[in-house]
Short mmCIF file of C-alpha atoms in Angstrom, two decimals:
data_model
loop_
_atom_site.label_atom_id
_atom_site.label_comp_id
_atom_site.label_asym_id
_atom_site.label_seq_id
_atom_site.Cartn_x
_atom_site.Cartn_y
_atom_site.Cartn_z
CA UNK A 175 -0.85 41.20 -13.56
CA UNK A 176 -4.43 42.04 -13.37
CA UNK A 177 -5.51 45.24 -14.47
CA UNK A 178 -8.48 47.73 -13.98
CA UNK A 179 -9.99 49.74 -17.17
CA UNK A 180 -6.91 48.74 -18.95
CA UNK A 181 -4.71 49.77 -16.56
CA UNK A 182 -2.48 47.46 -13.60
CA UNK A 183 -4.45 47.40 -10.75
CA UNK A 184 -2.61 48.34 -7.73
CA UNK A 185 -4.70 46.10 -5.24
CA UNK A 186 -3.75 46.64 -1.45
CA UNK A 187 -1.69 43.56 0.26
CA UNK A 188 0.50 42.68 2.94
CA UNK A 189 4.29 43.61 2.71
CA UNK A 190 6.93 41.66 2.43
CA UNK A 191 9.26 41.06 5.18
CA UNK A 192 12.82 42.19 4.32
CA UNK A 193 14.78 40.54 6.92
CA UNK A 194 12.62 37.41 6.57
CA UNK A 195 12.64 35.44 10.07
CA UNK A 196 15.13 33.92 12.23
CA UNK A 197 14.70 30.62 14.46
CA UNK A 198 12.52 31.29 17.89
CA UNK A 199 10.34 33.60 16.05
CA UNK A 200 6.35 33.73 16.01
CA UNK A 201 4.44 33.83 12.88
CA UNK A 202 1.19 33.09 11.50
CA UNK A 203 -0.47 31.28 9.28
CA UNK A 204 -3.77 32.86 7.44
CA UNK A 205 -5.83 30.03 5.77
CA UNK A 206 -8.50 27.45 4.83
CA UNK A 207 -7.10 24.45 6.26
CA UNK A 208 -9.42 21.53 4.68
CA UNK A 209 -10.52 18.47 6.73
CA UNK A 210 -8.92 16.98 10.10
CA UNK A 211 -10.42 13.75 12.28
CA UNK A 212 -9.22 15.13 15.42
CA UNK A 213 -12.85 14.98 16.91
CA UNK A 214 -12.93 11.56 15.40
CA UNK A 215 -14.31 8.84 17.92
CA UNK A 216 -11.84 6.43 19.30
CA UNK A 217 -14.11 3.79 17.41
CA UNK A 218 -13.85 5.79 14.12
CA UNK A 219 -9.93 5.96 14.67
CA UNK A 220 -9.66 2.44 15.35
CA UNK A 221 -11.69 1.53 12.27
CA UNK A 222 -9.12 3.16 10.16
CA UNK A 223 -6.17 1.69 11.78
CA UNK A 224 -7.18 -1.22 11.46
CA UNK A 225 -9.95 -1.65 8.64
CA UNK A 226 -9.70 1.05 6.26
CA UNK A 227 -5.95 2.27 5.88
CA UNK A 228 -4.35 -1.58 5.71
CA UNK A 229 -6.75 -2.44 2.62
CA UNK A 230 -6.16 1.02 1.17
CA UNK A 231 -2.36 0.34 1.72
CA UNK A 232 -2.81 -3.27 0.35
CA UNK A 233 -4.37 -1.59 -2.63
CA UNK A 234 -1.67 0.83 -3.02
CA UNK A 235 1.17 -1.22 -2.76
CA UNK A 236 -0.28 -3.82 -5.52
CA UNK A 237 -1.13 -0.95 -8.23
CA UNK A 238 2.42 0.52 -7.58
CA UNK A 239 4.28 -3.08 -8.24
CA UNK A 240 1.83 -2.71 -11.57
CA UNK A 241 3.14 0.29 -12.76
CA UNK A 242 6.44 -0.42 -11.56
CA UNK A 243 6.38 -3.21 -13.23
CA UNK A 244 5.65 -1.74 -16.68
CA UNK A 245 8.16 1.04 -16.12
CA UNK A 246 10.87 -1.20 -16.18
CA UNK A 247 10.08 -2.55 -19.68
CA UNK A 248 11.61 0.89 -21.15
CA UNK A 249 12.57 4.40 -20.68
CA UNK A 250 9.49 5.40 -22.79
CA UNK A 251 7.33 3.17 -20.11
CA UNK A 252 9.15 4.77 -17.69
CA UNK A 253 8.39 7.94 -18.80
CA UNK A 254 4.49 6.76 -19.57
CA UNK A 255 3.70 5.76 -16.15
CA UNK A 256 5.83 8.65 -14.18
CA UNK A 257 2.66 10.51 -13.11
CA UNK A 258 0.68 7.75 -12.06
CA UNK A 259 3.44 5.97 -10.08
CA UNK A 260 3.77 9.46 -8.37
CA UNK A 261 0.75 9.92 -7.44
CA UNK A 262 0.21 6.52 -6.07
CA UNK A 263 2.99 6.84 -4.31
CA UNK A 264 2.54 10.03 -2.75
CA UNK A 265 -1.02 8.54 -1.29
CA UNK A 266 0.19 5.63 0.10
CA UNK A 267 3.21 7.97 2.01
CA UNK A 268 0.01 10.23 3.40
CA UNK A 269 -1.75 7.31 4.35
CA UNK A 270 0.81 5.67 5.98
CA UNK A 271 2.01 8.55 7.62
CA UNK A 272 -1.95 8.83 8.84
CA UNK A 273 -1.80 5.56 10.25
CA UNK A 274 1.40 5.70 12.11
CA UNK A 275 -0.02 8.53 14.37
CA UNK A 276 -3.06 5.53 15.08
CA UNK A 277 -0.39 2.87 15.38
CA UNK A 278 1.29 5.23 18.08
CA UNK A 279 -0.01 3.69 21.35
CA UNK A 280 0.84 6.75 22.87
CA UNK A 281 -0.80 9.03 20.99
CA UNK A 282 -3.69 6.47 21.12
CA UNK A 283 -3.56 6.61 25.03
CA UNK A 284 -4.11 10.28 24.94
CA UNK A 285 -7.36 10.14 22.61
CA UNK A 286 -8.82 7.63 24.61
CA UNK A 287 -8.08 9.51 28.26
CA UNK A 288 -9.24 12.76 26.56
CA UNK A 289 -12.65 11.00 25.13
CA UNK A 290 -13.45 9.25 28.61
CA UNK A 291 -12.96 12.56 30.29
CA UNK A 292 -15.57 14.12 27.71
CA UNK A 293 -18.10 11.18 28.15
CA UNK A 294 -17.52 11.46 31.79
CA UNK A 295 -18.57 15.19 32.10
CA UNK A 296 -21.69 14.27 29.22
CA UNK A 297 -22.86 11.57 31.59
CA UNK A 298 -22.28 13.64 34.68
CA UNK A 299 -25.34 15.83 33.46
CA UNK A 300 -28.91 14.31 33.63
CA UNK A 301 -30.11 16.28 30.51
CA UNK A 302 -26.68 16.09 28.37
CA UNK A 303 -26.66 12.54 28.87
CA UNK A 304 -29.93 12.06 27.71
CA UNK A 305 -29.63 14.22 24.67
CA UNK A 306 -26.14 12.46 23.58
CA UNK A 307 -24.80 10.05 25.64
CA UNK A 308 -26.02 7.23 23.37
CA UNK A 309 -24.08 8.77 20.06
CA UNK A 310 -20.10 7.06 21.43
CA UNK A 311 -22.17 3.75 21.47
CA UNK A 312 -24.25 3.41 18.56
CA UNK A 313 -20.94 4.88 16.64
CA UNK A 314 -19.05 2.13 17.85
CA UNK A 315 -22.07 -0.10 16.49
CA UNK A 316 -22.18 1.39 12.90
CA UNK A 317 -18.10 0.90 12.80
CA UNK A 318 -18.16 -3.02 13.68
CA UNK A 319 -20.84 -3.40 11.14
CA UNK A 320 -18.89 -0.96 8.60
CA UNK A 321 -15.86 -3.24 9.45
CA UNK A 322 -17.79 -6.95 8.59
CA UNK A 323 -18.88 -5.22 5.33
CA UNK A 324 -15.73 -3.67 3.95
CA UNK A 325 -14.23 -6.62 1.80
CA UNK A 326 -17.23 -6.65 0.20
CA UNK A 327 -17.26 -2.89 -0.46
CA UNK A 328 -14.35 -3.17 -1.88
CA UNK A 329 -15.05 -6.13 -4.17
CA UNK A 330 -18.61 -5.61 -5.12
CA UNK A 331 -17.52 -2.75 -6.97
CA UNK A 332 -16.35 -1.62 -10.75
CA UNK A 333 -13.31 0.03 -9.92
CA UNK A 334 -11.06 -3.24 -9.90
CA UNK A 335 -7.56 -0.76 -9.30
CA UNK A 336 -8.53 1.27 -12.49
CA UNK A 337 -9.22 -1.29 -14.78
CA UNK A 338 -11.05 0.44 -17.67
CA UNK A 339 -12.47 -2.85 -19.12
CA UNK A 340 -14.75 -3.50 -15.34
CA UNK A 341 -15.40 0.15 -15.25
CA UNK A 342 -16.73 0.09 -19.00
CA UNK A 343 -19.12 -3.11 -18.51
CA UNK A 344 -20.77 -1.47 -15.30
CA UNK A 345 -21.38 1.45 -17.45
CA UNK A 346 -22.81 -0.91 -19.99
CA UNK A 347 -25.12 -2.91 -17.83
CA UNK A 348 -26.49 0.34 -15.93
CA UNK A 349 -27.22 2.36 -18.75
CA UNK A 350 -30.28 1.08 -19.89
CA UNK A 351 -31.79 0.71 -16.65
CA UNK A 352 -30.58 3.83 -15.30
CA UNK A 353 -31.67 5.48 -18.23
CA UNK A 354 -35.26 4.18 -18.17
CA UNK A 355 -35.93 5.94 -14.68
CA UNK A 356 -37.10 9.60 -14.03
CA UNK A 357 -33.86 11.95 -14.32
CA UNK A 358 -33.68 12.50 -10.51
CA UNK A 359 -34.31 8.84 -9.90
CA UNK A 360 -31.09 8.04 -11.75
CA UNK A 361 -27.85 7.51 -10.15
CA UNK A 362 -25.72 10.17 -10.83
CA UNK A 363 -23.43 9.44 -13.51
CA UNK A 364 -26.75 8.77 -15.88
CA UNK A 365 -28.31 11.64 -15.14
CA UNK A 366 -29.11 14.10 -18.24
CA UNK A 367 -26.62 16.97 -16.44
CA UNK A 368 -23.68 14.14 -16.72
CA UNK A 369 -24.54 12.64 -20.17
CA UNK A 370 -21.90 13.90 -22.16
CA UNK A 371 -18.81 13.08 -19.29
CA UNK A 372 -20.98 9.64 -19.75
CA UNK A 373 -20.87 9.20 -23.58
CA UNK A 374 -17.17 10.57 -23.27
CA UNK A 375 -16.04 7.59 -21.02
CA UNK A 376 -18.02 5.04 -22.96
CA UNK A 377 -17.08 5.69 -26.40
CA UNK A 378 -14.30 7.77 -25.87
CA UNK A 379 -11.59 7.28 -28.78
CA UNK A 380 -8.26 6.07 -26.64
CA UNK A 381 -7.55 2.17 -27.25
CA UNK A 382 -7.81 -0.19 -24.24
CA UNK A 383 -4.11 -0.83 -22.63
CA UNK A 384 -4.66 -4.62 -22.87
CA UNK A 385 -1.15 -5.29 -21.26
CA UNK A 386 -2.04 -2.96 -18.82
CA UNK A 387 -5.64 -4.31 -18.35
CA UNK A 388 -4.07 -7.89 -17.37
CA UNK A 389 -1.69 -6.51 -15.00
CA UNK A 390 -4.32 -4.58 -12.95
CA UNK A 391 -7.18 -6.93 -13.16
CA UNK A 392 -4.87 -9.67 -11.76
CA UNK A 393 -3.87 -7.40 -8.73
CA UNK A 394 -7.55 -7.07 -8.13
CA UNK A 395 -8.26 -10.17 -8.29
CA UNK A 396 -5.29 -11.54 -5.97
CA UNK A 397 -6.57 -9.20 -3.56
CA UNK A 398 -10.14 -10.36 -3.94
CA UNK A 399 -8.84 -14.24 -3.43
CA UNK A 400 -7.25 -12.94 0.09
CA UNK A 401 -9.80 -10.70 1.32
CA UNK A 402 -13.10 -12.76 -0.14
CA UNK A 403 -14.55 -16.48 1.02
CA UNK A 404 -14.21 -19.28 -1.98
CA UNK A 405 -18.38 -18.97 -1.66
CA UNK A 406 -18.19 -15.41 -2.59
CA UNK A 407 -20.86 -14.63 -5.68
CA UNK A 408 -18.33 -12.19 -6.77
CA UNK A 409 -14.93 -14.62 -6.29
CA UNK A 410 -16.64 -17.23 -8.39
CA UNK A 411 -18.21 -15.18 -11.25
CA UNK A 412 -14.39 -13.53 -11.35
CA UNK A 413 -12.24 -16.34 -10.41
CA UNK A 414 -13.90 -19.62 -11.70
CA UNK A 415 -11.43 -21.84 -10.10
CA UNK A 416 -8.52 -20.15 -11.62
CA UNK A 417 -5.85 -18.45 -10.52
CA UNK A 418 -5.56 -14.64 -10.45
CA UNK A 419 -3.30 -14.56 -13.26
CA UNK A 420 -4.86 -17.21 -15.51
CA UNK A 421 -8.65 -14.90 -15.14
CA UNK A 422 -7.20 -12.01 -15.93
CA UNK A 423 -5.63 -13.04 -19.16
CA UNK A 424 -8.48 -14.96 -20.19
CA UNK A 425 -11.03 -12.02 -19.19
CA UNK A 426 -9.32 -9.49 -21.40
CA UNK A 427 -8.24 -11.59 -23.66
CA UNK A 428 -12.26 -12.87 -24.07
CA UNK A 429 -13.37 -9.34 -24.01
CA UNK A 430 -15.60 -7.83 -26.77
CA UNK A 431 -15.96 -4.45 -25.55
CA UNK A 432 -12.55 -3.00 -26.40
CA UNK A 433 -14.06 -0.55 -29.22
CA UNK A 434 -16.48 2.08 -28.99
CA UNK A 435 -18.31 0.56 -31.25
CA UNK A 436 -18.62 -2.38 -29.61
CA UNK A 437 -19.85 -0.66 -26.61
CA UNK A 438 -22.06 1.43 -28.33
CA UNK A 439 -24.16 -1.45 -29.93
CA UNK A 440 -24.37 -2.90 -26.54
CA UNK A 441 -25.77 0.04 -25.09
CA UNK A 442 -28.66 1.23 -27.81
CA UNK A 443 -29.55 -2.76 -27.75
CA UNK A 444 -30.86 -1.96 -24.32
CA UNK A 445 -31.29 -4.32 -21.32
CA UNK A 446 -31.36 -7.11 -23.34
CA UNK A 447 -28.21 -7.16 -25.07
CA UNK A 448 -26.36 -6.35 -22.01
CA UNK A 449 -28.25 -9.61 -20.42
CA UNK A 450 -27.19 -11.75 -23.55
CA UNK A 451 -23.64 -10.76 -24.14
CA UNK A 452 -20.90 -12.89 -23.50
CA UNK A 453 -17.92 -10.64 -22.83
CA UNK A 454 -16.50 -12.18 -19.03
CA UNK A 455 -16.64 -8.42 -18.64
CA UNK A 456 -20.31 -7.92 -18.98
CA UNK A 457 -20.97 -11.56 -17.44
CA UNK A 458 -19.36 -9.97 -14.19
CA UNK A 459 -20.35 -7.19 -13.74
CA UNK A 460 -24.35 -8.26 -14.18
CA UNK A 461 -23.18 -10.27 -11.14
CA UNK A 462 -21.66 -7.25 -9.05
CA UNK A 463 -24.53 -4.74 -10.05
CA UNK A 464 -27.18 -5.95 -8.05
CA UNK A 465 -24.78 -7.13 -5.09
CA UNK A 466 -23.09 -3.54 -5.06
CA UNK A 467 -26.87 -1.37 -5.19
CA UNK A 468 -27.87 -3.43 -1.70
CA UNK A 469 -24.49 -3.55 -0.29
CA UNK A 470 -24.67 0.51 -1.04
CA UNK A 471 -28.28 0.81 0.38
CA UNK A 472 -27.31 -0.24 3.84
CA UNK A 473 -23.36 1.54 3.86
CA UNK A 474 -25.46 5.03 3.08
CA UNK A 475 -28.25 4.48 5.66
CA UNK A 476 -25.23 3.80 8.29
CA UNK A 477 -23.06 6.49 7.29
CA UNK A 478 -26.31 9.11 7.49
CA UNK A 479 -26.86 7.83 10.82
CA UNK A 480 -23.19 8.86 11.84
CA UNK A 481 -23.30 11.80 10.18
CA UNK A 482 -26.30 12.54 12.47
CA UNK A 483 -24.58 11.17 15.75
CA UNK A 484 -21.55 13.29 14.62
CA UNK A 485 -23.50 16.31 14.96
CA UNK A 486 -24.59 14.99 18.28
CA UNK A 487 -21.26 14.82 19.86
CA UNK A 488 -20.10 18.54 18.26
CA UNK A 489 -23.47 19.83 19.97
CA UNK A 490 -22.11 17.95 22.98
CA UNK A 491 -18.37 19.16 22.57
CA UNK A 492 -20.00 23.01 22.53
CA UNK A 493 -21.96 22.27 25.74
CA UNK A 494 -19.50 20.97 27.93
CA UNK A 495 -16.04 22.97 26.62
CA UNK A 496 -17.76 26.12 25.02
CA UNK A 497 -15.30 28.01 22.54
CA UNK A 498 -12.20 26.40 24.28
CA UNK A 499 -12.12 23.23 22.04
CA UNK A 500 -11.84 24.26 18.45
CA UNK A 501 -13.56 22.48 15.54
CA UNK A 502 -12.50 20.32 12.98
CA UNK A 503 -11.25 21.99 10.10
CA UNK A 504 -13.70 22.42 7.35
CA UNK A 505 -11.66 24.30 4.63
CA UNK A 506 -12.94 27.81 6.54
CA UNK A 507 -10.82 30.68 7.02
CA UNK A 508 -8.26 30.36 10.27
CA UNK A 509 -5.46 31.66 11.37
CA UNK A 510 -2.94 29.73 13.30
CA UNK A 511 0.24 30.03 14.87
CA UNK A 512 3.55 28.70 15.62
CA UNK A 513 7.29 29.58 15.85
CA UNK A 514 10.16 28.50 13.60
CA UNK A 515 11.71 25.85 15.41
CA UNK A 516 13.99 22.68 14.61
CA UNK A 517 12.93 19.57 15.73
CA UNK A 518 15.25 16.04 16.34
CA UNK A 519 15.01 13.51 13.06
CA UNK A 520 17.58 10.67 12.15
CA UNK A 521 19.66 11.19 15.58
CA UNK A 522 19.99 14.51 15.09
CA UNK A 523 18.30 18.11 14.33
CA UNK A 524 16.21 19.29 10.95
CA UNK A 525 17.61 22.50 10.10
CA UNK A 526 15.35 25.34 10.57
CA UNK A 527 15.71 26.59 7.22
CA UNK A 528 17.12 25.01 4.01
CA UNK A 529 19.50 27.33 1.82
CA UNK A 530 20.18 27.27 -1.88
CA UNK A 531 23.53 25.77 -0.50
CA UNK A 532 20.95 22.76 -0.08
CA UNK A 533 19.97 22.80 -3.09
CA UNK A 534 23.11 22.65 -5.26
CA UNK A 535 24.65 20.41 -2.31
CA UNK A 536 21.78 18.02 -2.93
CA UNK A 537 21.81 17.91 -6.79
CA UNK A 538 25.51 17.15 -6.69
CA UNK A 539 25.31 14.37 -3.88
CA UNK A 540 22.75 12.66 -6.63
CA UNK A 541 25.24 13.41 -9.32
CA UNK A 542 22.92 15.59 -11.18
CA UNK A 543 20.81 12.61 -12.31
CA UNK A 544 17.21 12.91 -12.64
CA UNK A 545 15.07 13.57 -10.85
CA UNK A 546 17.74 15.58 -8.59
CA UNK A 547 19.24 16.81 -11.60
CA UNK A 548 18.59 21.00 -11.76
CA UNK A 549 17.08 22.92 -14.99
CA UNK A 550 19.74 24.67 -17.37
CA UNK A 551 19.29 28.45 -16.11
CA UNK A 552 19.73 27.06 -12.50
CA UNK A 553 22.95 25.39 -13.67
CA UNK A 554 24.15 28.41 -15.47
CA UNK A 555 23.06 31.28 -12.75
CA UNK A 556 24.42 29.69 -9.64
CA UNK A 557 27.86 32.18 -9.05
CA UNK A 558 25.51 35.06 -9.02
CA UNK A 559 23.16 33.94 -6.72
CA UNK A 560 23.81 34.28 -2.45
CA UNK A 561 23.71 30.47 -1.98
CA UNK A 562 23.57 30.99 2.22
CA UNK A 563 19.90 32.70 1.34
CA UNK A 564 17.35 30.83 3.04
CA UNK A 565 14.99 28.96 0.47
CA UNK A 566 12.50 26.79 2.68
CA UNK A 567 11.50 27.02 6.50
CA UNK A 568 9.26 25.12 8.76
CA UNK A 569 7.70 26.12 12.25
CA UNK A 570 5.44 24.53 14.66
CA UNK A 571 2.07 26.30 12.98
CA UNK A 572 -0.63 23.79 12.55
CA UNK A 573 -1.66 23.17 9.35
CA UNK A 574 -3.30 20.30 7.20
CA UNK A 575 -4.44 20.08 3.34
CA UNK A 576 -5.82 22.92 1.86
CA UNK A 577 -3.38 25.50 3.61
CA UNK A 578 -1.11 25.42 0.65
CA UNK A 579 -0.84 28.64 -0.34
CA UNK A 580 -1.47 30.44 2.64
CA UNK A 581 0.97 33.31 3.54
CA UNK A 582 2.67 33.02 6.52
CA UNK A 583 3.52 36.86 8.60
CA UNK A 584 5.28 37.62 11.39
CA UNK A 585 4.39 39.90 14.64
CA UNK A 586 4.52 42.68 12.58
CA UNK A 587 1.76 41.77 9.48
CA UNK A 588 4.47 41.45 7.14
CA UNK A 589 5.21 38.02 4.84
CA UNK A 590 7.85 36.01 5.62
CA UNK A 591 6.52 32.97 3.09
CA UNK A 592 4.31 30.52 1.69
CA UNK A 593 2.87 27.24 2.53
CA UNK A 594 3.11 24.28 0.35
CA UNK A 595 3.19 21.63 2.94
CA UNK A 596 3.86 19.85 6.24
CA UNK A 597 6.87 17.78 7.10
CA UNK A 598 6.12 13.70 6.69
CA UNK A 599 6.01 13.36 10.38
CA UNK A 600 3.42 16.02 10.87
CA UNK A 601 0.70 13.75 8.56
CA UNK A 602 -0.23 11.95 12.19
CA UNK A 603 -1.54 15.54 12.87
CA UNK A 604 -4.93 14.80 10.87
CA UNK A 605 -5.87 12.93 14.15
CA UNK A 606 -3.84 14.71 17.32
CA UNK A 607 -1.67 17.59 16.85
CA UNK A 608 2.09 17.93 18.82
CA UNK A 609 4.27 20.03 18.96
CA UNK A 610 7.40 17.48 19.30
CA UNK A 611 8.56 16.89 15.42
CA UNK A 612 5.10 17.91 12.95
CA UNK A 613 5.84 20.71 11.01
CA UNK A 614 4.67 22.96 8.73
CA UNK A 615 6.74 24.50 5.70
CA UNK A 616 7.09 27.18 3.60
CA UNK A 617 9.10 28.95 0.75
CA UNK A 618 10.97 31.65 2.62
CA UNK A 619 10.06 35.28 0.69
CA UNK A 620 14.03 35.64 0.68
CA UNK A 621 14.46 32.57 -1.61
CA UNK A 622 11.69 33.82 -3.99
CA UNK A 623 13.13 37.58 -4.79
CA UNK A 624 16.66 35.89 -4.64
CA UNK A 625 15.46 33.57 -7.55
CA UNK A 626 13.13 36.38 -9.31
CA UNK A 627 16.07 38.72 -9.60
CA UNK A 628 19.36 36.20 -9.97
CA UNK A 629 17.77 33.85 -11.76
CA UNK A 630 14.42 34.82 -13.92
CA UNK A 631 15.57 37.98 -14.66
CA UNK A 632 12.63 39.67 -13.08
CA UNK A 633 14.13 42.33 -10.66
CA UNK A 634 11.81 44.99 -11.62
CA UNK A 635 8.52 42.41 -10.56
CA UNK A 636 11.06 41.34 -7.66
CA UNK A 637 11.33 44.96 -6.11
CA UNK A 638 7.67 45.57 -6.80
CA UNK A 639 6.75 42.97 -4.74
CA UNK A 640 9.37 44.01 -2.07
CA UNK A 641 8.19 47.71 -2.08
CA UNK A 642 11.35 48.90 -4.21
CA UNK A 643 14.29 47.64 -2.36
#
């Protein structure tokens, strides 16, 4: 409730649709959808079908195992890791689902006729040639070089899948020089604005997950024996002839910076305790910091120069299509739309709507076990509730990250739901939308008063919101 001079407020806002909608209807979809690649270059596509999304995949799938791994030791492990597995988990299901739109030859086919026809009709014009028919080229150019440096991007790093112990000694090593430099000549996690995040991380109170430590570092470093040469600076300083498993237990079990305190004397001794220390921790990353400041040098300058060329090719999009080719999405206000539609899955169709049927039918098919398994007053309310009441719906709107939220009306300005997200085969849509099974979806307006009044007791707030049916 929000309330003016101590009073409710009683703002103006849509109305809410009574009869909801029905299958073969048009509605709309009013928000700030947040980033899409569909103006992407076929070299930028191809760079993250093949490059960036397997090693991000790669990366995925051996921190999962990890965590997978540890959840089976208990229920209280289980329970410990829950969040993190699911969040893992739902990135490497949106990045897969990206890359199976880029794995689609088809889909492929069409990006590549569509860009030739654009280059065609740049190059057909003497001045619009000049001005940007170079940027598809020298693109292409910054992606093959992007793609010979990206193993070591990923290696000549501190990150090591989350490992606090590599994170910590980069800290430790950078400090003192970063500190020593001007304020704006720092990088940014040393700068004054950012000093107490940094003293929070570095001598923060929680106790270093050794088991945990071993089990991530060894991921890393089983990746970095696939993906790096034996003569790798890095490899060696990490691997030393060992296996994966056999570094990783002897780097944490080695390591000297598991207390604040230990990290804290490293860092006020300056440059010079950080160059004399012996953790493995510190000894490696002394060899990644100078590797990773080039390495990041040249990435930025390249990336710049494609942001640049980017620009190009929208200023070259505008000139040859006008207003007839709409931008990428940018998280700006936009208003789409669509109709409710099925659409064919597993050999048959995906309903149009989902009832609270569904949703009892579904928890009982699971027998009630978690995480299918419904709260108490969902249990206890469901013979007063209209179980054929529609609870979710999907249509054909186009949407994409940052549109959860938005309200979705019909014809007549009235709201007939919210978005929360897009159906699994939709996430190809970042790239090239169609129409055949992507889908939006929202929480049908009918399922939310039927649950405010049946089953939270909230009928008055329910027919407020409804205009006092």
């Amino acid at each position: 409730r929000a309330y003016v001079n101590g009073q409710p407020a009683h703002p103006e806002y849509l109305k809410w649709s009574q009869a909801g909608t029905a299958e073969g209807d048009l509605v709309f979809v009013v928000g700030n959808p947040g980033s899409t690649g569909r103006l992407n270059t076929a070299a930028q596509l191809e760079f993250l079908r093949d490059v960036q999304y397997p090693a991000q995949l790669a990366a995925l799938r051996r921190q999962i195992a990890v965590y997978h791994a540890l959840s089976a030791l208990s229920g209280d492990e289980a329970r410990r890791w829950r969040n993190t597995l699911f969040g893992l988990e739902n990135s490497q299901k949106a990045i897969a689902g990206y890359q199976s739109g880029l794995l689609d030859p088809s889909l492929m086919a069409r990006k590549g006729a569509w860009e030739r026809g654009f280059r065609a009709r740049v190059n057909a014009d003497s001045g619009l040639k000049a001005r940007y028919g170079g940027a598809w080229i020298r693109i292409a150019a910054i992606r093959r070089r992007l793609a010979q440096l990206d193993a070591r991007r990923r290696f000549y790093a501190f990150g090591a899948y989350g490992s606090r112990l590599l994170s910590l000694a980069g800290l430790v090593v950078r400090s003192p020089v970063e500190t020593a430099k001007p304020d704006t000549g720092r990088l940014p996690a040393f700068r004054d604005a950012n000093r107490a995040n940094l003293e929070r991380v570095l001598y923060g109170a929680t106790p270093v997950d050794t088991a945990l430590e071993r089990r991530l570092v060894a991921a890393y470093l089983t990746a970095m024996a696939a993906d790096l040469p034996a003569t790798d600076p890095v490899r060696r300083a990490a691997l030393g002839g060992r296996t994966p498993d056999q570094a990783a237990a002897q780097l944490v079990a080695q390591s000297q910076i598991l207390t604040a305190d230990a990290r804290r004397a490293l860092v006020q001794g300056g440059a010079a305790a950080a160059a004399a220390s012996s953790d493995p921790f510190i000894a490696l990353a002394r060899v990644i910091d100078p590797l990773e400041r080039q390495l990041t040098k040249e990435i930025t300058q390249l990336t710049d120069e494609e942001d640049q060329l980017n620009e190009r090719i929208a200023r070259a999009l505008l000139a040859v299509f006008g207003n007839t080719v709409s931008p990428d999405a940018t998280f700006s206000l936009r208003i789409g739309d669509g109709e409710v539609r099925r659409y064919a899955a597993n050999g048959t169709y995906a309903q149009p709507f989902t009832t609270l049927f569904g949703l009892y039918d579904r928890s009982a098919g699971f027998g009630g076990k978690e995480p299918w398994n419904l709260t108490p007053r969902w249990v206890a309310r469901r013979d007063s509730l209209n179980l054929a009441t529609p609870l979710n719906a999907v249509s054909t709107a186009d949407i994409i990250g940052g549109n959860s939220g938005s309200p979705i009306v019909n014809r007549d300005g009235e709201v007939v739901g919210l978005i929360f997200d897009e159906t699994i085969e939709a996430l190809p849509h970042r790239f090239l939308y169609t129409e055949l099974k992507g889908r939006s979806v929202w929480v049908d307006v009918r399922g939310i008063l039927e649950a405010l009044r049946r089953v939270y007791d909230a009928k008055p707030l329910a027919d407020e919101i409804a205009g006092g049916s």
